[in-house]
Amino acid sequence: MTPDIPLTRDLVLIGGGHSHALVLRMWGMKPLPGVRLTLVNPGPTAPYSGMLPGHIAGHYTREELDIDLVRLARFAGARLILDAAEAIDPQARRIRVGGREIAYDVASIDIGIHARMPDIEGFSDHAVGAKPLDHYASAWERFVERAAAGEVAPEVAVIGGGVAGCELAMAMSHRLRTAGCTPKVTLIEADAALTGFSGRALSRVRRALGRLDVTVKTGTVVERVTADGVQLAGGTHLRADFTVGAAGAFAHGWLADSPLPTTEAGFVRVGPTLQVEGHPELFAVGDCAHLVETPRPKAGVFAVRAAPVLLHNLKAQLAGGTNRTFRPQKDFLKLVSLGGKSAIATKWSLAASGPLLWQWKNRIDQKFMDRFRHLPEMKPEPLPDPVAEGVRAELGDAAQMLCAGCGSKVGPGVLGAALERLGHRDMRDDVLTGPGDDAAVLDIGGVRQVLTTDHLRAFTEDVGLFARIATVHALGDVWAMGAEPQAALVSVTLPRQSEALQARAMEEILGAVDDVVSGEGAQVVGGHSTMGRETVLGLTVTGLLDRDPITVEGAKPGDVLILTRPIGTGTLLAGEMQGVARGRDVADMLERMARPQGAVAAALGAAHAMTDVTGFGLAGHLAAICRASGVGAELVLDDVPLYPGARDLAARGIRSTIHAANAAAAPVAGQGDGAAYALLHDPQTAGGLLAAVAPGDVAACLSGIAAAGETGAVIGKIVAGHGVRLA
C-alpha cells in the first residue's frame, strides 16, 4: 500500500495570466508530490487577450473569451483564492490577500498590467483602460446596449495609436455599426504617426481605419478626460460618451510600490531563469515582468512561450534541480484584427491582409483556448479485483466522487432511525428538547442555552473560505431558533503535512472562524485538532435565548413561507467536483454562502416556525416543519430561488451523493419543471433560513431581510393536512 505523501512545500501563483494558466494545466497532468499549490486571482476567470478585439467587435461571446480558473484549479489540484493580492513581503515570504496573509516557499507573479492613465486628469473618473481586460469588456458591453437603445451617443475616443489602440478602435466601430448605430470613433495619438507598424503594414491599417470611418488624430495630446469627452491640448474639446485608454502599459500599484527590484515604470526585474533579482524563490512572468538581459515588448506570445520554462524552474526550486534559461524570440508574427472578420499579418517589414488571415488568427486563438475548454481526462485508479459484495453497487458510477459539504451527510432515514432509539430514554430536567438534527435547548440556572454541533468535509481547497462557510453553516441552528451566538469550540482535521504547513493552515482556518464568530458577538473558546486523510472542520456552538425558542413546531395554516437564500449548492458543488460547473456560478455561490445570517435571522423574529435549510434539502426541512406542526405545505416551484447554473446542471443529471436518500425521505406531491423539482431535494451547505410567518408580518420581515443586505423570497404557504405538495 502506497503511503500518503505529506505536504511539505507551498507554491503560490499570484495572478491567472497566460503563463500561470498553462502552468496549471501542465501541473495537473504531472504534479510534484508534496506540494500544496495555490492560485490567487481576483475573479473566477481570466480573459484571453488574443480574442479581446474579436469580443469587442462582437465575434466572440464573453464566455468564449474567458479561461475558467475554477475548473482549471480543480484539474490542477490547486486551491483557488478569489481575491486580489495587495502586498508582498519577500523576506517573510508572505502575500497579503484580501485582509489575510498567505505564506509561500516558492511563488510566481503573473498579474499583467493596466492601461489606466493616472497622469491624465479625470481619466480614473470618466474613462476605462483597455487592461485589465475584464473591466474594459464589461464597460463596453454596457455602453453598446445603451447606445443601441438611444440612451447615449455612439461616440468613442481611443487614447493611444499603437497596435492595441488601432485594433480596438476598428473593433468598436464595427460593433456599433452591427448594433444599428452610426458610430463616431476618434483615435488619438501623441506622436506624429501611428506606432507599432512597419511602413507596409501601416498603410494597410490606415486604409482599414478609413473604411470604418475612424478619425485619426496624430500629434495630439489629451490633457483631460471629462464626463462627455476629452479635452485636447490647445483647448479643443472632443465629444465622446465612451473613452478608452490604450497608450502604454502601467504596472499595478501594489507591485510597483513593493520592496521587489523594479524598473522605473514598476515592472519586476527578472533574470534569464525568470527569477526575481535577489530572490531565487520568487519568479515573475508576463507583462508585469521585465527581462533584464533580453527585454521585449509587452505581448502575450512571450508569456505563452515562457510557461514550460517557468514550470520546470518552479519544480526545480521546490525539489532541487537545475534551472533552465528562457530565450524569447527577437521578433514575432503580429496578427491584427481589422474590425470585421479580416486581419493583417506583419513580421519584419512584410505585411498581408484579408479574410483568410482572420480565419488563420481565429484558428490559432481557438486552439489556445481549447487547451482549457477540453482539459485532459485524468482517469481515476481502477477498483481492485475482487472487492466485497455490494462495493460496486454502493459506488455506482465509478466516476462519481463522494460529495463534500452537506452532500456527504448520512441519509435522513438512517439518521432518523438512530435518533428515534435515543428518544426513548428519560430526559434530564435541565434538557428541554429531545434528540434531533437541530439544536438542543438547555436550562442553565434559569438561563436557556442553545447547543448545536456540525462538521463538514472541505469542498474547496481554500481553507480560509471553507472555514468561513463552515462557521456560517454551524451557526445556522442557533440563528434559526432566535438565539444569540455565545461561544464556539473548533475541531480541525488536516491532511498530513509538515509543521510549517500545519501552522499556516491553522492560522487561516482559525482566523476565518474567529472573524465570523466574533462578528456575531460570540467567542472561540477552544477545540481540538488532528491529522487525517482530508480537511474536515467541525464546530460546537452555544447560543443564548432571551425569549421562547423558535422551533419547527409552531407553523399554522395560512402562514407564508419565506426563504432567505437560493437552493442548489449541492448540485453546483457536485458539478464543480466533476469539472462541469461554470466557474463564475461557483464563485458567486461561495461568496453568498460565506455571508453570516445573524441580521437576517433577527428580521424573522416574528416567525411561528423556522429552520435552516441544510443537508436534507428544502423539501426535507419543510417536511420537518410540517410533521412537527401537524400541518401541510404548498410550494410554488417557480418562486423558489435557484443559484445561477444549478438548474442547468440538474437538467444534465448532476446530483449530490445524498440526493436519492433525501428524495425518498421527503417526497413532494405534484409535477413541475423536472430540474427545479430535483433541486428541492438538493442538500444545502450554509443554506438559507426557512420561516413560516403570519401574513401580516411578511412585509416587515422582507423589509428587514433587505435591510440586512439579503433577499427574501416568498415560496409558498402552510395549509391544513400533511406533507409537502406543489401548488
XYZ file of C-alpha atoms in Angstrom:
727
model
C 0.000 0.000 0.000
C 1.441 3.373 -1.048
C 1.639 5.734 1.937
C 0.019 9.162 1.769
C 2.636 11.706 0.773
C 2.714 14.582 3.281
C 2.556 18.165 2.093
C 5.824 19.963 2.797
C 6.054 22.971 0.436
C 3.752 25.832 -0.520
C 3.785 27.059 -4.122
C 1.694 30.186 -4.724
C 0.834 31.539 -8.176
C -0.206 35.195 -7.951
C -2.440 36.039 -10.895
C -4.192 33.997 -13.555
C -2.223 35.251 -16.560
C -1.455 33.157 -19.619
C 1.787 31.692 -18.231
C 0.162 30.628 -14.976
C -2.864 29.170 -16.759
C -0.581 26.981 -18.847
C 1.478 26.026 -15.790
C -1.696 24.896 -14.006
C -2.711 22.755 -16.963
C 0.700 21.107 -17.171
C 0.836 20.691 -13.372
C -2.490 18.858 -13.385
C -1.062 16.351 -15.855
C 2.096 15.809 -13.808
C 2.059 17.378 -10.306
C 5.003 17.405 -7.934
C 4.014 15.271 -4.906
C 4.298 17.021 -1.556
C 3.481 20.497 -2.895
C 0.367 22.458 -1.943
C -0.422 24.600 -4.984
C -2.360 27.858 -4.610
C -3.641 30.279 -7.241
C -4.573 33.815 -6.171
C -6.735 35.794 -8.600
C -9.405 38.500 -8.155
C -12.024 36.657 -10.196
C -13.004 33.139 -11.274
C -11.992 33.649 -14.902
C -9.048 35.080 -16.824
C -9.727 36.670 -20.224
C -7.507 35.646 -23.135
C -6.027 38.813 -24.621
C -5.721 37.408 -28.145
C -9.506 37.254 -28.530
C -10.342 40.571 -26.854
C -10.599 42.620 -30.095
C -12.860 39.915 -31.549
C -15.050 40.095 -28.455
C -15.205 43.886 -28.605
C -16.188 43.600 -32.284
C -18.933 41.114 -31.402
C -17.358 37.997 -32.944
C -16.948 36.153 -29.624
C -19.091 35.939 -26.515
C -17.581 36.749 -23.141
C -17.636 33.075 -22.192
C -15.604 32.216 -25.304
C -13.040 34.785 -24.178
C -12.586 33.538 -20.622
C -10.396 30.818 -19.149
C -12.370 29.185 -16.323
C -9.938 29.239 -13.418
C -12.273 27.307 -11.105
C -12.269 24.319 -13.459
C -8.561 24.709 -14.118
C -7.696 24.842 -10.415
C -9.775 21.718 -9.746
C -7.939 19.930 -12.580
C -4.555 21.019 -11.206
C -5.437 20.074 -7.619
C -4.865 23.702 -6.614
C -6.707 25.824 -4.120
C -8.110 28.960 -5.695
C -8.289 32.122 -3.591
C -10.634 34.565 -5.292
C -9.257 37.858 -4.125
C -6.670 40.408 -5.222
C -3.105 40.439 -3.973
C -2.384 43.671 -2.108
C 1.235 43.430 -0.939
C 4.175 41.058 -0.755
C 6.890 40.624 1.873
C 9.729 38.713 0.168
C 11.705 38.394 3.400
C 8.877 36.796 5.385
C 7.594 35.131 2.197
C 4.035 36.258 2.761
C 1.415 37.791 0.481
C -1.428 39.936 1.761
C -4.654 38.931 0.035
C -7.996 40.489 0.904
C -7.116 41.177 4.528
C -5.395 37.844 5.225
C -1.856 36.655 4.650
C -0.830 33.692 2.518
C 2.606 32.177 3.159
C 4.775 30.642 0.450
C 8.012 28.752 -0.008
C 8.117 29.451 -3.740
C 5.918 31.915 -5.599
C 5.397 33.354 -9.055
C 3.773 36.612 -10.166
C 1.747 36.890 -13.379
C -0.752 39.710 -12.857
C -0.406 41.526 -16.158
C -0.628 45.291 -16.476
C -3.244 48.006 -16.627
C -3.816 50.757 -19.168
C -5.371 53.291 -16.832
C -3.591 56.613 -17.343
C -3.086 58.300 -13.967
C -1.285 61.318 -15.428
C -4.346 62.427 -17.388
C -6.738 64.446 -15.267
C -10.175 62.866 -14.998
C -9.183 59.543 -16.544
C -9.937 57.441 -13.458
C -13.399 59.015 -13.133
C -14.524 59.107 -16.755
C -12.511 56.588 -18.791
C -11.570 52.923 -18.786
C -8.230 51.317 -19.571
C -8.022 48.605 -22.231
C -6.460 46.489 -19.481
C -7.471 44.823 -17.199
C -9.436 43.240 -19.991
C -12.437 42.147 -17.932
C -13.200 45.670 -16.691
C -12.978 47.124 -20.196
C -15.067 44.345 -21.759
C -17.832 44.720 -19.167
C -17.953 48.505 -19.509
C -18.042 48.219 -23.296
C -20.985 45.795 -23.260
C -22.998 48.203 -21.106
C -22.159 51.091 -23.445
C -23.189 49.201 -26.593
C -26.545 48.304 -25.004
C -27.194 51.924 -24.086
C -26.065 53.223 -27.491
C -28.329 50.741 -29.300
C -31.222 51.873 -27.084
C -30.530 55.524 -27.919
C -29.634 56.397 -24.339
C -26.128 57.646 -25.259
C -24.492 58.825 -28.476
C -22.280 56.197 -30.212
C -19.231 58.461 -29.866
C -15.956 56.907 -28.761
C -12.484 58.272 -28.092
C -9.436 55.969 -28.069
C -6.284 57.366 -26.470
C -3.219 55.707 -27.974
C -2.451 54.997 -31.626
C -0.348 51.880 -31.224
C -1.301 48.369 -32.327
C -3.783 47.933 -29.471
C -5.426 51.314 -29.971
C -5.855 50.824 -33.707
C -7.237 47.310 -33.292
C -9.722 48.344 -30.602
C -10.855 51.473 -32.469
C -11.729 49.359 -35.508
C -13.405 46.703 -33.364
C -15.582 49.256 -31.567
C -16.615 50.978 -34.787
C -17.576 47.640 -36.326
C -19.575 46.586 -33.249
C -21.541 49.826 -33.100
C -22.413 49.510 -36.786
C -23.736 45.965 -36.311
C -25.778 47.253 -33.336
C -27.588 49.645 -35.698
C -25.668 52.773 -34.732
C -23.771 55.318 -36.803
C -20.503 55.398 -34.863
C -18.130 58.279 -34.456
C -14.809 56.838 -33.290
C -11.713 59.018 -32.896
C -8.207 57.597 -32.452
C -5.805 59.993 -30.699
C -2.021 59.577 -30.791
C 0.527 61.960 -29.256
C 3.296 61.002 -31.701
C 3.406 62.316 -35.232
C 2.277 58.965 -36.660
C 0.590 55.737 -35.600
C 3.105 53.461 -33.896
C 3.997 49.768 -33.847
C 3.637 49.061 -37.577
C 6.125 48.804 -40.431
C 5.574 51.012 -43.474
C 3.616 48.448 -45.481
C 1.519 47.386 -42.524
C 0.808 50.981 -41.552
C -0.655 51.856 -44.950
C -2.993 48.830 -44.756
C -4.080 49.760 -41.230
C -4.797 53.354 -42.277
C -6.979 52.137 -45.145
C -8.872 49.832 -42.766
C -9.420 52.694 -40.322
C -10.732 54.816 -43.165
C -13.191 52.146 -44.305
C -14.657 52.127 -40.807
C -14.775 55.959 -40.667
C -12.382 56.082 -37.701
C -10.986 59.605 -37.421
C -7.242 59.590 -36.723
C -5.639 62.492 -34.857
C -1.852 62.184 -34.630
C 0.447 64.664 -32.929
C -2.393 65.327 -30.493
C -2.108 65.346 -26.708
C -5.020 64.654 -24.350
C -4.954 66.986 -21.347
C -8.126 65.965 -19.540
C -10.979 63.471 -19.725
C -14.454 64.722 -18.868
C -17.847 63.084 -18.489
C -18.709 63.975 -22.089
C -15.378 63.634 -23.888
C -11.715 64.609 -23.879
C -10.006 67.967 -23.707
C -7.138 68.211 -26.187
C -4.039 70.386 -25.948
C -4.880 73.803 -27.352
C -8.378 73.819 -25.885
C -10.294 71.680 -28.379
C -12.991 69.526 -26.798
C -13.729 66.194 -28.456
C -17.193 64.798 -27.741
C -17.302 61.166 -26.551
C -19.580 59.114 -24.317
C -17.042 56.290 -24.055
C -13.304 56.876 -23.646
C -10.756 54.080 -23.522
C -7.030 54.307 -22.825
C -4.693 52.118 -24.878
C -1.478 54.138 -24.715
C 1.228 52.195 -22.957
C 1.457 49.663 -20.157
C 1.391 50.524 -16.472
C 2.419 48.361 -13.533
C -0.109 47.598 -10.813
C 0.428 49.929 -7.871
C 0.988 47.336 -5.145
C 3.719 45.695 -7.218
C 5.403 48.949 -8.201
C 5.419 50.003 -4.525
C 6.685 46.648 -3.250
C 10.203 46.041 -1.918
C 10.980 43.948 -5.002
C 13.526 45.203 -7.563
C 11.594 47.020 -10.274
C 12.194 49.267 -13.253
C 11.314 52.954 -13.089
C 7.937 52.021 -14.568
C 7.324 49.492 -11.775
C 7.882 46.205 -13.621
C 9.623 43.414 -11.712
C 13.206 42.790 -12.817
C 13.882 39.136 -13.631
C 16.869 37.237 -14.928
C 17.065 34.646 -17.728
C 15.619 31.924 -15.444
C 12.576 34.151 -14.723
C 13.667 34.523 -11.090
C 13.333 37.939 -9.484
C 16.702 39.588 -8.937
C 17.945 38.788 -5.436
C 15.010 36.471 -4.669
C 15.602 32.982 -6.119
C 12.397 31.658 -4.535
C 10.302 34.240 -6.401
C 9.510 34.299 -10.123
C 7.704 36.775 -12.371
C 6.402 36.350 -15.922
C 4.204 38.028 -18.486
C 3.627 41.736 -18.868
C 4.306 42.513 -15.184
C 7.923 41.305 -15.560
C 10.940 42.937 -17.213
C 13.519 40.606 -18.749
C 16.699 42.462 -17.808
C 19.058 40.697 -20.224
C 16.609 40.253 -23.117
C 13.959 42.990 -22.874
C 10.914 42.502 -25.092
C 7.680 44.407 -25.751
C 4.560 43.562 -23.757
C 2.985 40.769 -25.820
C 1.138 37.586 -24.918
C 3.319 35.445 -27.158
C 6.235 35.750 -24.731
C 4.071 34.726 -21.769
C 2.922 31.601 -23.624
C 6.480 30.667 -24.617
C 7.727 31.211 -21.050
C 5.279 28.760 -19.441
C 7.245 25.485 -19.924
C 10.429 27.115 -18.634
C 8.566 28.555 -15.643
C 7.064 25.157 -14.784
C 10.448 23.438 -14.940
C 12.124 26.082 -12.791
C 9.337 26.127 -10.191
C 9.700 22.378 -9.751
C 13.488 22.710 -9.644
C 13.209 25.303 -6.878
C 10.765 23.140 -4.917
C 12.530 19.812 -5.239
C 16.127 20.704 -6.010
C 17.309 20.782 -9.593
C 18.868 22.848 -12.326
C 17.059 25.842 -13.777
C 16.561 26.438 -17.482
C 17.058 29.690 -19.339
C 14.191 31.418 -21.129
C 15.257 32.627 -24.567
C 12.499 34.763 -26.135
C 12.489 35.162 -29.902
C 13.623 38.533 -31.222
C 10.539 39.167 -33.339
C 7.140 37.583 -33.656
C 4.259 37.442 -36.092
C 1.595 40.052 -35.368
C -1.964 39.195 -36.394
C -4.124 42.298 -36.028
C -7.899 42.262 -36.430
C -9.349 44.924 -38.720
C -12.790 45.276 -37.140
C -14.718 42.792 -39.228
C -13.578 39.258 -39.925
C -10.429 40.403 -41.653
C -6.897 40.733 -40.326
C -3.422 41.893 -41.182
C -0.304 39.784 -40.669
C 3.000 41.527 -40.214
C 6.526 40.450 -39.358
C 9.779 42.265 -40.025
C 8.923 44.555 -42.967
C 6.389 42.205 -44.562
C 2.614 42.626 -44.409
C -0.503 40.990 -45.835
C -4.206 41.314 -45.060
C -7.580 39.775 -45.803
C -10.331 37.453 -44.510
C -8.132 34.338 -44.773
C -5.730 35.840 -42.257
C -8.590 36.422 -39.801
C -9.544 32.770 -40.175
C -5.921 31.820 -39.520
C -5.836 34.030 -36.422
C -9.146 32.572 -35.235
C -7.804 29.014 -35.581
C -4.714 29.929 -33.550
C -6.813 31.574 -30.832
C -9.356 28.749 -30.689
C -6.566 26.174 -30.479
C -5.115 28.024 -27.485
C -8.491 28.238 -25.727
C -9.276 24.581 -26.461
C -6.420 23.665 -24.136
C -8.592 24.945 -21.284
C -12.056 24.124 -22.635
C -11.145 20.462 -23.056
C -8.848 19.528 -20.216
C -7.213 16.096 -20.429
C -9.234 13.322 -18.813
C -7.269 12.027 -15.838
C -8.832 8.630 -15.163
C -9.207 7.529 -11.523
C -7.461 4.476 -10.175
C -9.476 1.330 -11.061
C -11.056 -0.696 -8.296
C -9.051 -3.710 -7.161
C -10.381 -7.084 -8.184
C -12.034 -8.749 -6.355
C -13.930 -6.497 -3.932
C -16.570 -7.372 -1.341
C -20.166 -7.809 -2.419
C -22.024 -4.513 -2.549
C -18.973 -2.306 -3.145
C -19.662 -1.693 -6.824
C -23.374 -1.119 -6.222
C -22.602 1.366 -3.439
C -20.172 3.288 -5.609
C -22.443 3.270 -8.668
C -20.750 5.167 -11.451
C -17.035 4.776 -10.786
C -16.543 8.391 -11.741
C -18.961 9.598 -9.050
C -16.942 11.046 -6.186
C -18.269 11.316 -2.649
C -19.572 14.855 -2.308
C -18.219 17.231 0.295
C -20.117 19.714 2.453
C -23.627 18.572 3.343
C -23.725 16.362 0.277
C -21.773 13.734 2.235
C -24.186 13.554 5.182
C -25.700 10.286 6.338
C -29.162 9.925 4.785
C -32.204 11.208 6.717
C -33.713 7.735 7.032
C -30.607 6.265 8.664
C -30.133 9.235 10.973
C -33.813 9.390 11.913
C -33.893 5.727 12.931
C -30.827 6.137 15.124
C -32.197 9.267 16.822
C -35.552 7.594 17.419
C -33.873 4.935 19.540
C -32.215 7.646 21.622
C -35.536 9.426 22.060
C -36.964 6.640 24.256
C -34.601 7.494 27.094
C -35.717 9.619 30.039
C -34.630 13.258 29.760
C -32.962 15.342 32.424
C -34.994 18.210 33.811
C -32.475 20.761 32.525
C -32.514 19.352 28.962
C -35.584 20.973 27.425
C -35.553 19.307 23.990
C -35.017 15.721 22.949
C -32.599 14.283 20.377
C -32.912 15.774 16.930
C -30.980 17.112 13.999
C -31.357 20.713 15.149
C -30.011 22.478 18.235
C -30.867 21.389 21.774
C -32.195 23.798 24.388
C -30.728 23.559 27.900
C -31.716 25.231 31.151
C -28.544 26.559 32.812
C -29.515 28.067 36.155
C -32.651 29.622 34.733
C -30.920 30.790 31.554
C -31.851 28.982 28.355
C -28.895 27.988 26.239
C -28.917 26.567 22.713
C -26.331 23.859 21.948
C -25.545 22.538 18.455
C -22.726 20.853 16.583
C -21.847 20.421 12.927
C -18.890 19.457 10.808
C -18.136 19.381 7.088
C -15.711 17.789 4.667
C -13.898 20.525 2.732
C -15.463 21.344 -0.646
C -12.832 23.903 -1.634
C -9.064 23.880 -1.228
C -9.226 27.469 0.017
C -9.251 26.552 3.705
C -9.921 30.131 4.781
C -13.058 30.417 2.656
C -14.119 26.904 3.652
C -13.735 27.820 7.334
C -15.930 30.911 6.909
C -18.673 28.914 5.210
C -18.461 26.042 7.695
C -18.816 28.537 10.555
C -21.832 30.211 8.957
C -23.291 26.739 8.428
C -22.744 25.701 12.075
C -24.336 28.894 13.372
C -27.486 28.237 11.323
C -29.326 26.284 14.034
C -28.577 28.985 16.614
C -29.927 31.730 14.353
C -32.938 29.643 13.312
C -34.028 29.288 16.954
C -33.820 33.032 17.546
C -30.760 32.770 19.800
C -27.674 34.972 20.030
C -24.378 33.119 19.378
C -22.320 32.793 22.565
C -19.264 30.527 22.188
C -17.695 28.056 19.783
C -15.412 25.040 20.052
C -13.496 24.190 16.875
C -12.432 20.730 15.703
C -9.941 20.660 12.818
C -8.665 17.723 10.790
C -5.825 18.450 8.378
C -4.226 16.228 5.751
C -0.791 15.006 6.739
C 1.697 17.845 6.275
C 4.811 19.415 7.734
C 4.633 21.535 10.889
C 5.232 24.689 8.861
C 2.248 23.960 6.616
C 0.141 22.907 9.611
C 0.806 26.275 11.207
C -0.124 28.142 8.015
C -3.359 26.183 7.562
C -4.379 26.577 11.205
C -3.710 30.315 11.020
C -6.008 30.680 8.013
C -8.742 28.416 9.403
C -8.886 29.816 12.918
C -8.585 33.374 11.633
C -11.636 32.872 9.417
C -13.635 31.122 12.145
C -12.862 33.843 14.661
C -13.742 36.570 12.179
C -17.249 35.145 11.695
C -17.825 34.170 15.332
C -16.587 37.438 16.815
C -18.508 39.392 14.184
C -21.667 37.802 15.598
C -20.777 38.780 19.163
C -19.544 35.333 20.223
C -16.139 33.908 21.128
C -13.967 30.965 20.124
C -13.099 29.207 23.383
C -11.053 26.203 22.319
C -11.216 22.984 20.359
C -9.279 20.015 19.091
C -7.033 19.177 16.123
C -5.761 16.065 14.385
C -4.401 14.909 11.044
C -6.251 12.583 8.696
C -6.900 11.922 5.012
C -8.594 15.247 4.215
C -9.559 18.622 5.628
C -12.595 18.496 7.920
C -13.882 21.309 10.113
C -16.401 20.955 12.924
C -17.859 23.488 15.326
C -19.820 23.074 18.528
C -21.711 26.303 19.125
C -23.754 27.661 22.006
C -26.253 30.493 21.958
C -28.368 32.343 24.483
C -32.135 32.824 24.376
C -33.942 35.788 25.906
C -37.288 34.573 24.542
C -39.056 31.323 23.739
C -37.086 29.479 21.057
C -38.404 29.439 17.513
C -38.720 25.769 16.642
C -40.183 23.688 13.842
C -43.395 23.115 15.815
C -45.308 26.390 15.546
C -46.393 26.668 11.904
C -50.098 27.389 11.328
C -52.347 27.071 8.252
C -52.271 30.365 6.369
C -48.653 31.136 7.306
C -46.469 32.333 4.452
C -43.157 30.559 3.737
C -40.098 32.780 3.369
C -36.698 31.506 2.169
C -33.622 33.705 2.572
C -31.201 32.066 0.117
C -31.367 30.259 -3.219
C -31.008 26.489 -3.338
C -28.646 24.412 -5.468
C -25.360 24.348 -3.533
C -25.106 20.560 -3.534
C -25.612 20.315 -7.289
C -23.166 23.125 -8.031
C -20.528 21.659 -5.733
C -21.015 18.222 -7.316
C -20.750 19.801 -10.761
C -17.592 21.639 -9.756
C -16.026 18.402 -8.485
C -16.820 16.792 -11.849
C -15.440 19.768 -13.780
C -18.736 20.693 -15.466
C -19.942 23.705 -13.423
C -19.226 27.248 -14.624
C -16.577 28.919 -12.505
C -18.496 32.194 -12.248
C -21.546 30.363 -10.903
C -19.466 28.522 -8.308
C -17.662 31.692 -7.224
C -20.898 33.673 -6.855
C -22.434 30.867 -4.789
C -19.420 30.537 -2.465
C -19.396 34.286 -1.862
C -23.027 34.230 -0.758
C -22.576 31.099 1.351
C -19.842 32.876 3.321
C -22.146 35.693 4.498
C -23.336 35.431 8.132
C -27.115 35.423 8.647
C -27.489 36.884 12.120
C -29.166 40.070 10.931
C -31.420 38.077 8.606
C -32.495 35.847 11.491
C -33.299 38.899 13.589
C -35.554 40.167 10.795
C -37.521 36.901 11.075
C -38.037 37.144 14.825
C -41.832 37.080 14.395
C -41.781 33.683 12.668
C -44.069 30.982 14.029
C -41.604 28.267 12.976
C -38.147 28.389 11.463
C -35.244 26.157 10.484
C -32.087 26.434 8.417
C -32.096 24.571 5.094
C -29.097 22.242 5.101
C -28.277 18.644 4.240
C -31.808 17.238 3.852
C -32.753 19.868 1.278
C -35.590 22.355 1.115
C -38.221 19.608 0.876
C -36.761 17.660 3.788
C -36.568 20.610 6.149
C -40.002 21.864 5.163
C -41.355 18.366 5.777
C -39.823 18.504 9.267
C -41.789 21.695 9.987
C -44.969 20.047 8.699
C -44.527 16.891 10.793
C -43.714 18.790 13.978
C -46.544 21.291 13.488
C -49.167 18.855 12.255
C -49.738 20.773 9.020
C -49.058 20.553 5.290
C -47.312 22.930 2.893
C -47.759 24.146 -0.665
C -44.732 25.280 -2.657
C -44.812 27.464 -5.768
C -41.930 25.887 -7.671
C -41.340 28.881 -9.943
C -40.942 31.121 -6.875
C -38.193 29.033 -5.274
C -34.925 30.921 -5.948
C -32.122 28.897 -7.530
C -28.411 29.635 -7.644
C -27.345 30.518 -11.222
C -26.218 27.400 -13.036
C -27.933 24.939 -10.686
C -30.956 24.260 -12.906
C -28.773 23.564 -15.964
C -26.623 21.107 -14.009
C -29.681 19.395 -12.534
C -31.137 19.065 -16.046
C -27.918 17.290 -17.059
C -28.422 14.756 -14.289
C -25.854 16.129 -11.837
C -26.832 15.023 -8.336
C -25.206 15.207 -4.940
C -24.396 11.950 -3.125
C -27.273 12.236 -0.634
C -29.885 13.366 -3.176
C -31.611 9.996 -3.642
C -31.922 9.433 0.115
C -33.379 12.941 0.546
C -35.948 12.358 -2.209
C -37.023 9.060 -0.672
C -37.399 10.540 2.819
C -39.421 13.649 1.860
C -41.431 13.152 -1.345
C -43.148 16.201 -2.821
C -46.535 15.657 -4.463
C -47.242 17.261 -7.826
C -45.377 17.871 -11.060
C -43.304 20.741 -12.375
C -40.038 21.614 -14.060
C -38.008 18.428 -13.649
C -34.707 20.127 -12.931
C -36.187 22.613 -10.454
C -38.158 19.800 -8.830
C -34.964 17.772 -8.375
C -33.342 20.726 -6.617
C -35.991 20.592 -3.865
C -34.068 17.570 -2.534
C -30.624 19.073 -3.115
C -28.529 19.184 0.093
C -27.613 22.719 1.076
C -24.461 23.866 2.810
C -24.786 27.210 4.635
C -28.292 27.336 3.228
C -30.907 29.948 3.898
C -33.407 30.221 6.723
C -36.899 28.850 6.073
C -39.593 30.603 8.105
C -43.359 30.236 8.476
C -44.661 33.781 9.026
C -48.119 35.190 9.644
C -49.413 37.025 6.543
C -49.495 40.339 8.387
C -45.801 40.098 9.255
C -44.490 39.225 5.784
C -43.839 42.775 4.564
C -41.899 43.721 7.690
C -39.843 40.509 7.511
C -38.944 41.040 3.856
C -38.045 44.661 4.544
C -35.785 43.624 7.420
C -34.083 40.981 5.279
C -33.443 43.571 2.571
C -32.020 45.971 5.157
C -29.581 43.199 6.129
C -28.339 43.127 2.530
C -30.072 39.883 1.537
C -33.154 38.951 -0.470
C -36.076 37.031 0.955
C -38.403 35.065 -1.312
C -41.997 34.054 -0.655
C -42.135 30.451 -1.896
C -45.480 29.095 -0.691
C -47.723 28.700 2.328
C -48.694 26.417 5.197
C -52.003 24.580 4.692
C -54.165 22.132 6.610
C -53.336 18.483 6.120
C -49.925 16.888 5.953
C -46.917 16.572 3.663
C -45.442 18.892 1.038
C -47.007 19.402 -2.378
C -46.621 21.756 -5.310
C -49.289 24.429 -5.686
